[in-house]
């Protein structure tokens, strides 16, 4: 669970990775998000490109989300340079025309703007601020866009380090999983330097269908965690309902169909339901990442003294699912954790 202590631990990590970051540095806790700091403005992918679009684009992290996002940039004709901890994951993009650099710092040094899609706050911090991190290659005029899902304190730490180089920072976590990433249908939840947001808007529009600018750094992270907390809780409730229906003799496939035509219809239920009925969980969003996001969301709630009993209960189910070897399965595999609990 994220807490201010955890944020402080990240500060210590960052200080060791980035010599220019003082060891006594402490992140500003996310205590509240003043409504006045939010700009609830949505832009469609049909918006006009911003002026002064950067020409050389870096992409760090080529996992289940990063790879299709970078591929869409390449296919759109962008000059893309890539890096991944496991070099072999870069090869398909190199075959498409991407360049390769052996470290995040070298990617950042060779590009006008660098995107990063990492698995968790620790990875995001290391890639941005590590010994060969992106900050090493940053300088005035460059930009760093972190599209990872992290907590607010981590995002603020990265922002501070990037700003020390004279470069600009934008957090831009995405709403959407593997298929939307492949189809360029992601939703970007951005916050940070408005000028950088405007410059990279054409790239966001290649990778996504809409984008929100939410003001100060930390707001994008908060929005993503709220969304994923709701999503994770919905999935556990959906799974519970499917199992109850089956227990009382209803055909779970018909339960899915009824739900899809009613007031509680949701794309997630229609997409995941049929495979859940068959106990198949093709990975679009790994369960381990959903549990990580639940943990971060609970930490956010704790920082503002808000009780989240439903999310807390859902988080426990994801933890049970992880303990049964389902970390890399789709998050809909949480239904297997419920099956285990029902047998106890």
mmCIF file of C-alpha atoms in Angstrom:
data_model
loop_
_atom_site.group_PDB
_atom_site.id
_atom_site.type_symbol
_atom_site.label_atom_id
_atom_site.label_comp_id
_atom_site.label_asym_id
_atom_site.label_seq_id
_atom_site.Cartn_x
_atom_site.Cartn_y
_atom_site.Cartn_z
ATOM 1 C CA UNK A 1 0.000 0.000 0.000
ATOM 2 C CA UNK A 2 1.351 3.379 -0.990
ATOM 3 C CA UNK A 3 1.837 5.790 1.872
ATOM 4 C CA UNK A 4 3.826 8.912 2.516
ATOM 5 C CA UNK A 5 6.509 6.629 3.931
ATOM 6 C CA UNK A 6 6.580 4.725 0.641
ATOM 7 C CA UNK A 7 6.849 8.038 -1.194
ATOM 8 C CA UNK A 8 9.750 8.983 1.042
ATOM 9 C CA UNK A 9 11.404 5.649 0.246
ATOM 10 C CA UNK A 10 11.143 6.493 -3.439
ATOM 11 C CA UNK A 11 12.819 9.800 -2.676
ATOM 12 C CA UNK A 12 15.747 7.962 -1.098
ATOM 13 C CA UNK A 13 15.904 5.653 -4.122
ATOM 14 C CA UNK A 14 15.865 8.608 -6.470
ATOM 15 C CA UNK A 15 18.621 10.331 -4.530
ATOM 16 C CA UNK A 16 20.851 7.298 -4.959
ATOM 17 C CA UNK A 17 20.030 7.014 -8.660
ATOM 18 C CA UNK A 18 20.287 10.727 -9.437
ATOM 19 C CA UNK A 19 23.271 12.487 -7.844
ATOM 20 C CA UNK A 20 21.654 15.882 -8.378
ATOM 21 C CA UNK A 21 18.674 14.933 -6.203
ATOM 22 C CA UNK A 22 19.498 15.674 -2.528
ATOM 23 C CA UNK A 23 19.221 12.760 -0.055
ATOM 24 C CA UNK A 24 17.068 14.905 2.219
ATOM 25 C CA UNK A 25 14.554 15.558 -0.547
ATOM 26 C CA UNK A 26 10.996 14.641 0.443
ATOM 27 C CA UNK A 27 8.077 14.462 -1.979
ATOM 28 C CA UNK A 28 5.106 16.730 -1.502
ATOM 29 C CA UNK A 29 2.291 14.417 -0.370
ATOM 30 C CA UNK A 30 -0.882 14.355 -2.397
ATOM 31 C CA UNK A 31 -3.269 15.592 0.219
ATOM 32 C CA UNK A 32 -5.977 16.972 -2.006
ATOM 33 C CA UNK A 33 -6.652 17.932 -5.571
ATOM 34 C CA UNK A 34 -8.301 21.355 -5.683
ATOM 35 C CA UNK A 35 -11.092 21.364 -8.198
ATOM 36 C CA UNK A 36 -9.771 24.616 -9.594
ATOM 37 C CA UNK A 37 -6.543 22.904 -10.670
ATOM 38 C CA UNK A 38 -8.372 20.534 -13.012
ATOM 39 C CA UNK A 39 -9.201 21.371 -16.591
ATOM 40 C CA UNK A 40 -11.800 18.829 -17.646
ATOM 41 C CA UNK A 41 -11.244 19.321 -21.339
ATOM 42 C CA UNK A 42 -11.379 16.390 -23.721
ATOM 43 C CA UNK A 43 -9.917 16.386 -27.196
ATOM 44 C CA UNK A 44 -10.756 13.895 -29.909
ATOM 45 C CA UNK A 45 -8.200 12.376 -32.243
ATOM 46 C CA UNK A 46 -9.602 14.634 -34.931
ATOM 47 C CA UNK A 47 -8.097 17.732 -33.298
ATOM 48 C CA UNK A 48 -5.615 19.805 -35.280
ATOM 49 C CA UNK A 49 -1.930 19.026 -34.649
ATOM 50 C CA UNK A 50 -0.048 21.471 -32.466
ATOM 51 C CA UNK A 51 2.686 23.661 -33.882
ATOM 52 C CA UNK A 52 6.367 22.858 -33.363
ATOM 53 C CA UNK A 53 5.791 19.117 -33.179
ATOM 54 C CA UNK A 54 8.982 17.338 -32.055
ATOM 55 C CA UNK A 55 10.529 15.302 -34.859
ATOM 56 C CA UNK A 56 12.530 12.622 -33.024
ATOM 57 C CA UNK A 57 10.581 10.404 -30.642
ATOM 58 C CA UNK A 58 11.959 8.024 -28.022
ATOM 59 C CA UNK A 59 10.028 5.152 -26.471
ATOM 60 C CA UNK A 60 11.136 3.341 -23.319
ATOM 61 C CA UNK A 61 9.446 0.098 -22.284
ATOM 62 C CA UNK A 62 8.099 -2.300 -24.898
ATOM 63 C CA UNK A 63 5.810 -4.575 -22.940
ATOM 64 C CA UNK A 64 2.201 -5.502 -23.551
ATOM 65 C CA UNK A 65 1.225 -1.809 -23.850
ATOM 66 C CA UNK A 66 4.409 -0.038 -24.882
ATOM 67 C CA UNK A 67 5.129 -2.192 -27.915
ATOM 68 C CA UNK A 68 1.850 -1.552 -29.771
ATOM 69 C CA UNK A 69 1.958 2.130 -28.837
ATOM 70 C CA UNK A 70 5.454 2.489 -30.295
ATOM 71 C CA UNK A 71 4.454 0.459 -33.344
ATOM 72 C CA UNK A 72 1.615 2.873 -34.065
ATOM 73 C CA UNK A 73 4.048 5.787 -33.979
ATOM 74 C CA UNK A 74 6.388 4.002 -36.390
ATOM 75 C CA UNK A 75 3.561 3.036 -38.746
ATOM 76 C CA UNK A 76 2.440 6.674 -38.773
ATOM 77 C CA UNK A 77 5.866 7.654 -40.110
ATOM 78 C CA UNK A 78 7.435 8.960 -36.907
ATOM 79 C CA UNK A 79 11.199 8.825 -36.376
ATOM 80 C CA UNK A 80 11.273 6.511 -33.329
ATOM 81 C CA UNK A 81 14.174 5.320 -31.172
ATOM 82 C CA UNK A 82 13.447 2.519 -28.702
ATOM 83 C CA UNK A 83 14.879 0.899 -25.589
ATOM 84 C CA UNK A 84 13.781 -2.019 -23.450
ATOM 85 C CA UNK A 85 15.486 -3.825 -20.596
ATOM 86 C CA UNK A 86 15.183 -7.056 -22.598
ATOM 87 C CA UNK A 87 16.711 -6.078 -25.921
ATOM 88 C CA UNK A 88 14.950 -8.810 -27.905
ATOM 89 C CA UNK A 89 11.640 -6.989 -27.393
ATOM 90 C CA UNK A 90 13.058 -4.136 -29.473
ATOM 91 C CA UNK A 91 13.741 -6.344 -32.499
ATOM 92 C CA UNK A 92 10.202 -6.342 -33.986
ATOM 93 C CA UNK A 93 10.160 -2.541 -33.838
ATOM 94 C CA UNK A 94 13.630 -2.281 -35.336
ATOM 95 C CA UNK A 95 12.328 -4.442 -38.182
ATOM 96 C CA UNK A 96 9.579 -1.848 -38.675
ATOM 97 C CA UNK A 97 12.163 0.939 -38.924
ATOM 98 C CA UNK A 98 12.863 2.020 -35.355
ATOM 99 C CA UNK A 99 16.345 2.918 -34.173
ATOM 100 C CA UNK A 100 17.818 1.413 -31.011
ATOM 101 C CA UNK A 101 19.883 2.810 -28.151
ATOM 102 C CA UNK A 102 21.301 0.704 -25.285
ATOM 103 C CA UNK A 103 20.138 2.941 -22.420
ATOM 104 C CA UNK A 104 17.265 5.303 -21.555
ATOM 105 C CA UNK A 105 19.731 8.183 -21.261
ATOM 106 C CA UNK A 106 21.010 7.649 -24.786
ATOM 107 C CA UNK A 107 17.468 7.508 -26.133
ATOM 108 C CA UNK A 108 16.597 10.788 -24.410
ATOM 109 C CA UNK A 109 19.802 12.439 -25.630
ATOM 110 C CA UNK A 110 19.015 11.536 -29.239
ATOM 111 C CA UNK A 111 15.332 12.514 -29.201
ATOM 112 C CA UNK A 112 13.224 15.650 -28.857
ATOM 113 C CA UNK A 113 10.585 13.932 -26.737
ATOM 114 C CA UNK A 114 10.744 10.588 -24.942
ATOM 115 C CA UNK A 115 7.771 8.450 -23.891
ATOM 116 C CA UNK A 116 8.040 5.841 -21.135
ATOM 117 C CA UNK A 117 5.659 2.958 -20.421
ATOM 118 C CA UNK A 118 6.892 0.999 -17.401
ATOM 119 C CA UNK A 119 5.292 -1.660 -15.223
ATOM 120 C CA UNK A 120 5.290 0.011 -11.806
ATOM 121 C CA UNK A 121 6.477 3.054 -9.817
ATOM 122 C CA UNK A 122 9.858 1.500 -9.000
ATOM 123 C CA UNK A 123 10.611 0.766 -12.660
ATOM 124 C CA UNK A 124 9.390 4.192 -13.762
ATOM 125 C CA UNK A 125 11.676 5.863 -11.235
ATOM 126 C CA UNK A 126 14.737 3.808 -12.146
ATOM 127 C CA UNK A 127 14.288 4.306 -15.898
ATOM 128 C CA UNK A 128 13.841 8.052 -15.460
ATOM 129 C CA UNK A 129 16.402 8.688 -12.723
ATOM 130 C CA UNK A 130 18.739 5.686 -12.695
ATOM 131 C CA UNK A 131 22.450 5.690 -13.405
ATOM 132 C CA UNK A 132 21.785 5.527 -17.156
ATOM 133 C CA UNK A 133 18.281 6.945 -16.836
ATOM 134 C CA UNK A 134 16.473 9.264 -19.191
ATOM 135 C CA UNK A 135 17.298 12.316 -17.068
ATOM 136 C CA UNK A 136 20.954 11.871 -18.066
ATOM 137 C CA UNK A 137 20.041 12.672 -21.644
ATOM 138 C CA UNK A 138 17.612 15.490 -20.950
ATOM 139 C CA UNK A 139 18.349 19.147 -21.615
ATOM 140 C CA UNK A 140 16.418 22.378 -22.235
ATOM 141 C CA UNK A 141 13.991 22.026 -25.110
ATOM 142 C CA UNK A 142 13.443 18.303 -24.643
ATOM 143 C CA UNK A 143 10.394 16.625 -23.125
ATOM 144 C CA UNK A 144 9.677 13.490 -21.082
ATOM 145 C CA UNK A 145 6.201 11.939 -21.168
ATOM 146 C CA UNK A 146 5.568 9.170 -18.645
ATOM 147 C CA UNK A 147 2.570 7.100 -19.700
ATOM 148 C CA UNK A 148 3.106 4.522 -16.928
ATOM 149 C CA UNK A 149 0.590 4.015 -14.131
ATOM 150 C CA UNK A 150 2.291 5.266 -10.966
ATOM 151 C CA UNK A 151 1.307 7.047 -7.770
ATOM 152 C CA UNK A 152 1.385 10.828 -7.433
ATOM 153 C CA UNK A 153 4.518 11.061 -5.248
ATOM 154 C CA UNK A 154 6.521 9.025 -7.767
ATOM 155 C CA UNK A 155 5.313 11.176 -10.639
ATOM 156 C CA UNK A 156 6.309 14.300 -8.725
ATOM 157 C CA UNK A 157 9.764 12.886 -8.040
ATOM 158 C CA UNK A 158 10.321 12.204 -11.730
ATOM 159 C CA UNK A 159 8.941 15.633 -12.611
ATOM 160 C CA UNK A 160 11.389 17.300 -10.238
ATOM 161 C CA UNK A 161 14.367 15.447 -11.645
ATOM 162 C CA UNK A 162 13.442 16.136 -15.268
ATOM 163 C CA UNK A 163 12.850 19.807 -14.477
ATOM 164 C CA UNK A 164 16.359 20.085 -12.983
ATOM 165 C CA UNK A 165 17.758 19.384 -16.457
ATOM 166 C CA UNK A 166 15.745 22.231 -17.964
ATOM 167 C CA UNK A 167 13.497 19.805 -19.847
ATOM 168 C CA UNK A 168 9.699 19.574 -19.632
ATOM 169 C CA UNK A 169 7.603 16.819 -18.053
ATOM 170 C CA UNK A 170 4.133 15.452 -18.697
ATOM 171 C CA UNK A 171 2.481 12.531 -16.948
ATOM 172 C CA UNK A 172 0.049 10.783 -19.259
ATOM 173 C CA UNK A 173 -1.199 7.433 -17.924
ATOM 174 C CA UNK A 174 -3.612 5.695 -20.251
ATOM 175 C CA UNK A 175 -7.044 4.185 -19.864
ATOM 176 C CA UNK A 176 -7.239 1.093 -22.038
ATOM 177 C CA UNK A 177 -5.576 -2.292 -22.380
ATOM 178 C CA UNK A 178 -3.805 -4.312 -25.084
ATOM 179 C CA UNK A 179 -6.460 -4.147 -27.837
ATOM 180 C CA UNK A 180 -7.084 -0.378 -27.536
ATOM 181 C CA UNK A 181 -3.304 0.105 -27.554
ATOM 182 C CA UNK A 182 -3.038 -1.908 -30.763
ATOM 183 C CA UNK A 183 -5.937 -0.020 -32.352
ATOM 184 C CA UNK A 184 -4.787 3.455 -31.290
ATOM 185 C CA UNK A 185 -7.872 3.842 -29.099
ATOM 186 C CA UNK A 186 -6.323 4.721 -25.743
ATOM 187 C CA UNK A 187 -7.466 7.588 -23.511
ATOM 188 C CA UNK A 188 -4.649 9.792 -22.196
ATOM 189 C CA UNK A 189 -4.985 11.343 -18.729
ATOM 190 C CA UNK A 190 -2.352 14.057 -18.814
ATOM 191 C CA UNK A 191 -0.999 16.576 -16.322
ATOM 192 C CA UNK A 192 2.088 18.738 -16.136
ATOM 193 C CA UNK A 193 3.675 21.163 -18.582
ATOM 194 C CA UNK A 194 0.906 22.522 -20.808
ATOM 195 C CA UNK A 195 3.344 23.553 -23.519
ATOM 196 C CA UNK A 196 4.691 20.001 -23.764
ATOM 197 C CA UNK A 197 1.143 18.660 -23.819
ATOM 198 C CA UNK A 198 0.378 20.852 -26.810
ATOM 199 C CA UNK A 199 3.578 19.839 -28.619
ATOM 200 C CA UNK A 200 3.041 16.097 -28.217
ATOM 201 C CA UNK A 201 -0.709 16.184 -28.906
ATOM 202 C CA UNK A 202 -0.253 14.826 -32.458
ATOM 203 C CA UNK A 203 1.545 11.779 -31.048
ATOM 204 C CA UNK A 204 -1.119 11.233 -28.411
ATOM 205 C CA UNK A 205 -3.688 11.338 -31.198
ATOM 206 C CA UNK A 206 -1.830 8.625 -33.121
ATOM 207 C CA UNK A 207 -1.867 6.352 -30.076
ATOM 208 C CA UNK A 208 -5.256 7.282 -28.643
ATOM 209 C CA UNK A 209 -8.811 8.331 -29.351
ATOM 210 C CA UNK A 210 -9.021 11.118 -26.768
ATOM 211 C CA UNK A 211 -6.940 13.044 -24.254
ATOM 212 C CA UNK A 212 -7.683 14.981 -21.079
ATOM 213 C CA UNK A 213 -5.487 17.705 -19.635
ATOM 214 C CA UNK A 214 -5.924 17.697 -15.837
ATOM 215 C CA UNK A 215 -3.571 20.409 -14.608
ATOM 216 C CA UNK A 216 -0.780 19.836 -12.099
ATOM 217 C CA UNK A 217 1.458 16.779 -11.957
ATOM 218 C CA UNK A 218 -0.195 14.138 -9.774
ATOM 219 C CA UNK A 219 -3.685 14.722 -11.104
ATOM 220 C CA UNK A 220 -3.175 12.380 -14.044
ATOM 221 C CA UNK A 221 -1.946 9.646 -11.715
ATOM 222 C CA UNK A 222 -4.907 10.200 -9.395
ATOM 223 C CA UNK A 223 -7.425 9.999 -12.231
ATOM 224 C CA UNK A 224 -5.912 6.754 -13.512
ATOM 225 C CA UNK A 225 -5.946 5.164 -10.063
ATOM 226 C CA UNK A 226 -9.571 6.156 -9.465
ATOM 227 C CA UNK A 227 -10.582 4.682 -12.830
ATOM 228 C CA UNK A 228 -8.682 1.440 -12.259
ATOM 229 C CA UNK A 229 -9.966 1.104 -8.705
ATOM 230 C CA UNK A 230 -13.523 1.244 -10.049
ATOM 231 C CA UNK A 231 -12.666 -1.195 -12.840
ATOM 232 C CA UNK A 232 -11.070 -3.685 -10.470
ATOM 233 C CA UNK A 233 -14.024 -3.544 -8.097
ATOM 234 C CA UNK A 234 -16.492 -3.964 -10.963
ATOM 235 C CA UNK A 235 -14.689 -7.074 -12.178
ATOM 236 C CA UNK A 236 -14.841 -8.788 -8.785
ATOM 237 C CA UNK A 237 -18.556 -7.993 -8.457
ATOM 238 C CA UNK A 238 -19.180 -9.304 -11.983
ATOM 239 C CA UNK A 239 -17.296 -12.515 -11.196
ATOM 240 C CA UNK A 240 -19.256 -12.964 -7.981
ATOM 241 C CA UNK A 241 -22.536 -12.572 -9.837
ATOM 242 C CA UNK A 242 -21.571 -15.095 -12.520
ATOM 243 C CA UNK A 243 -20.713 -17.679 -9.880
ATOM 244 C CA UNK A 244 -23.915 -17.047 -7.934
ATOM 245 C CA UNK A 245 -25.976 -17.434 -11.093
ATOM 246 C CA UNK A 246 -24.259 -20.718 -11.889
ATOM 247 C CA UNK A 247 -24.734 -21.915 -8.293
ATOM 248 C CA UNK A 248 -28.512 -21.467 -8.492
ATOM 249 C CA UNK A 249 -28.736 -23.188 -11.871
ATOM 250 C CA UNK A 250 -28.593 -20.296 -14.337
ATOM 251 C CA UNK A 251 -26.609 -20.560 -17.552
ATOM 252 C CA UNK A 252 -23.697 -18.125 -17.028
ATOM 253 C CA UNK A 253 -23.618 -17.356 -20.762
ATOM 254 C CA UNK A 254 -27.220 -16.185 -20.531
ATOM 255 C CA UNK A 255 -26.346 -14.121 -17.450
ATOM 256 C CA UNK A 256 -23.691 -12.358 -19.542
ATOM 257 C CA UNK A 257 -26.193 -11.768 -22.352
ATOM 258 C CA UNK A 258 -28.841 -10.372 -20.000
ATOM 259 C CA UNK A 259 -26.303 -8.014 -18.449
ATOM 260 C CA UNK A 260 -25.143 -6.869 -21.895
ATOM 261 C CA UNK A 261 -28.673 -5.744 -22.760
ATOM 262 C CA UNK A 262 -29.554 -4.089 -19.478
ATOM 263 C CA UNK A 263 -28.865 -0.895 -17.597
ATOM 264 C CA UNK A 264 -25.591 -2.217 -16.166
ATOM 265 C CA UNK A 265 -24.214 -3.106 -19.586
ATOM 266 C CA UNK A 266 -20.509 -2.339 -19.881
ATOM 267 C CA UNK A 267 -17.999 -3.061 -22.655
ATOM 268 C CA UNK A 268 -15.777 -4.800 -20.109
ATOM 269 C CA UNK A 269 -18.505 -7.299 -19.186
ATOM 270 C CA UNK A 270 -19.325 -8.039 -22.827
ATOM 271 C CA UNK A 271 -15.645 -8.479 -23.677
ATOM 272 C CA UNK A 272 -14.545 -10.539 -20.688
ATOM 273 C CA UNK A 273 -17.724 -12.458 -19.848
ATOM 274 C CA UNK A 274 -17.674 -15.123 -22.589
ATOM 275 C CA UNK A 275 -14.068 -16.135 -21.880
ATOM 276 C CA UNK A 276 -14.663 -16.120 -18.115
ATOM 277 C CA UNK A 277 -17.555 -18.540 -18.591
ATOM 278 C CA UNK A 278 -15.087 -20.862 -20.346
ATOM 279 C CA UNK A 279 -12.431 -20.332 -17.649
ATOM 280 C CA UNK A 280 -10.100 -18.792 -20.227
ATOM 281 C CA UNK A 281 -8.194 -15.604 -19.507
ATOM 282 C CA UNK A 282 -6.207 -14.340 -22.531
ATOM 283 C CA UNK A 283 -4.075 -11.542 -21.168
ATOM 284 C CA UNK A 284 -5.044 -8.013 -22.148
ATOM 285 C CA UNK A 285 -4.328 -6.444 -18.748
ATOM 286 C CA UNK A 286 -2.236 -8.634 -16.405
ATOM 287 C CA UNK A 287 -3.798 -9.383 -13.047
ATOM 288 C CA UNK A 288 -0.585 -8.389 -11.257
ATOM 289 C CA UNK A 289 -0.909 -4.878 -12.695
ATOM 290 C CA UNK A 290 -4.552 -4.612 -11.645
ATOM 291 C CA UNK A 291 -3.601 -5.578 -8.104
ATOM 292 C CA UNK A 292 -0.761 -3.060 -8.169
ATOM 293 C CA UNK A 293 -3.204 -0.351 -9.216
ATOM 294 C CA UNK A 294 -5.647 -1.361 -6.472
ATOM 295 C CA UNK A 295 -2.811 -1.094 -3.955
ATOM 296 C CA UNK A 296 -1.832 2.345 -5.218
ATOM 297 C CA UNK A 297 -5.464 3.510 -5.222
ATOM 298 C CA UNK A 298 -5.909 2.364 -1.632
ATOM 299 C CA UNK A 299 -2.790 4.309 -0.736
ATOM 300 C CA UNK A 300 -4.229 7.398 -2.416
ATOM 301 C CA UNK A 301 -7.453 6.964 -0.434
ATOM 302 C CA UNK A 302 -5.497 6.578 2.781
ATOM 303 C CA UNK A 303 -3.621 9.813 2.085
ATOM 304 C CA UNK A 304 -6.928 11.713 2.174
ATOM 305 C CA UNK A 305 -8.438 9.605 4.990
ATOM 306 C CA UNK A 306 -11.161 8.106 2.809
ATOM 307 C CA UNK A 307 -12.469 4.644 3.556
ATOM 308 C CA UNK A 308 -12.696 2.339 0.523
ATOM 309 C CA UNK A 309 -14.148 -0.943 1.852
ATOM 310 C CA UNK A 310 -15.292 -2.313 -1.501
ATOM 311 C CA UNK A 311 -11.952 -1.671 -3.178
ATOM 312 C CA UNK A 312 -10.106 -3.106 -0.185
ATOM 313 C CA UNK A 313 -12.120 -6.321 -0.408
ATOM 314 C CA UNK A 314 -11.513 -6.528 -4.150
ATOM 315 C CA UNK A 315 -7.791 -6.023 -3.614
ATOM 316 C CA UNK A 316 -7.693 -9.030 -1.299
ATOM 317 C CA UNK A 317 -9.218 -11.196 -4.031
ATOM 318 C CA UNK A 318 -6.561 -10.092 -6.527
ATOM 319 C CA UNK A 319 -3.903 -10.954 -3.954
ATOM 320 C CA UNK A 320 -5.412 -14.427 -3.545
ATOM 321 C CA UNK A 321 -5.394 -14.851 -7.329
ATOM 322 C CA UNK A 322 -1.715 -13.886 -7.447
ATOM 323 C CA UNK A 323 -0.929 -16.435 -4.745
ATOM 324 C CA UNK A 324 -2.456 -19.104 -6.999
ATOM 325 C CA UNK A 325 -0.110 -18.332 -9.879
ATOM 326 C CA UNK A 326 -2.412 -16.054 -11.880
ATOM 327 C CA UNK A 327 -0.245 -12.914 -11.878
ATOM 328 C CA UNK A 328 0.356 -12.961 -15.627
ATOM 329 C CA UNK A 329 -3.177 -14.013 -16.553
ATOM 330 C CA UNK A 330 -5.761 -11.404 -17.469
ATOM 331 C CA UNK A 331 -7.250 -9.615 -14.477
ATOM 332 C CA UNK A 332 -10.579 -11.329 -15.189
ATOM 333 C CA UNK A 333 -8.930 -14.478 -13.775
ATOM 334 C CA UNK A 334 -9.805 -13.035 -10.359
ATOM 335 C CA UNK A 335 -12.919 -15.200 -10.689
ATOM 336 C CA UNK A 336 -10.650 -18.170 -9.924
ATOM 337 C CA UNK A 337 -9.842 -16.635 -6.536
ATOM 338 C CA UNK A 338 -13.560 -16.475 -5.804
ATOM 339 C CA UNK A 339 -13.946 -20.122 -6.771
ATOM 340 C CA UNK A 340 -11.223 -21.004 -4.271
ATOM 341 C CA UNK A 341 -12.871 -18.969 -1.512
ATOM 342 C CA UNK A 342 -16.251 -20.577 -2.180
ATOM 343 C CA UNK A 343 -14.702 -24.013 -1.690
ATOM 344 C CA UNK A 344 -13.196 -23.051 1.679
#
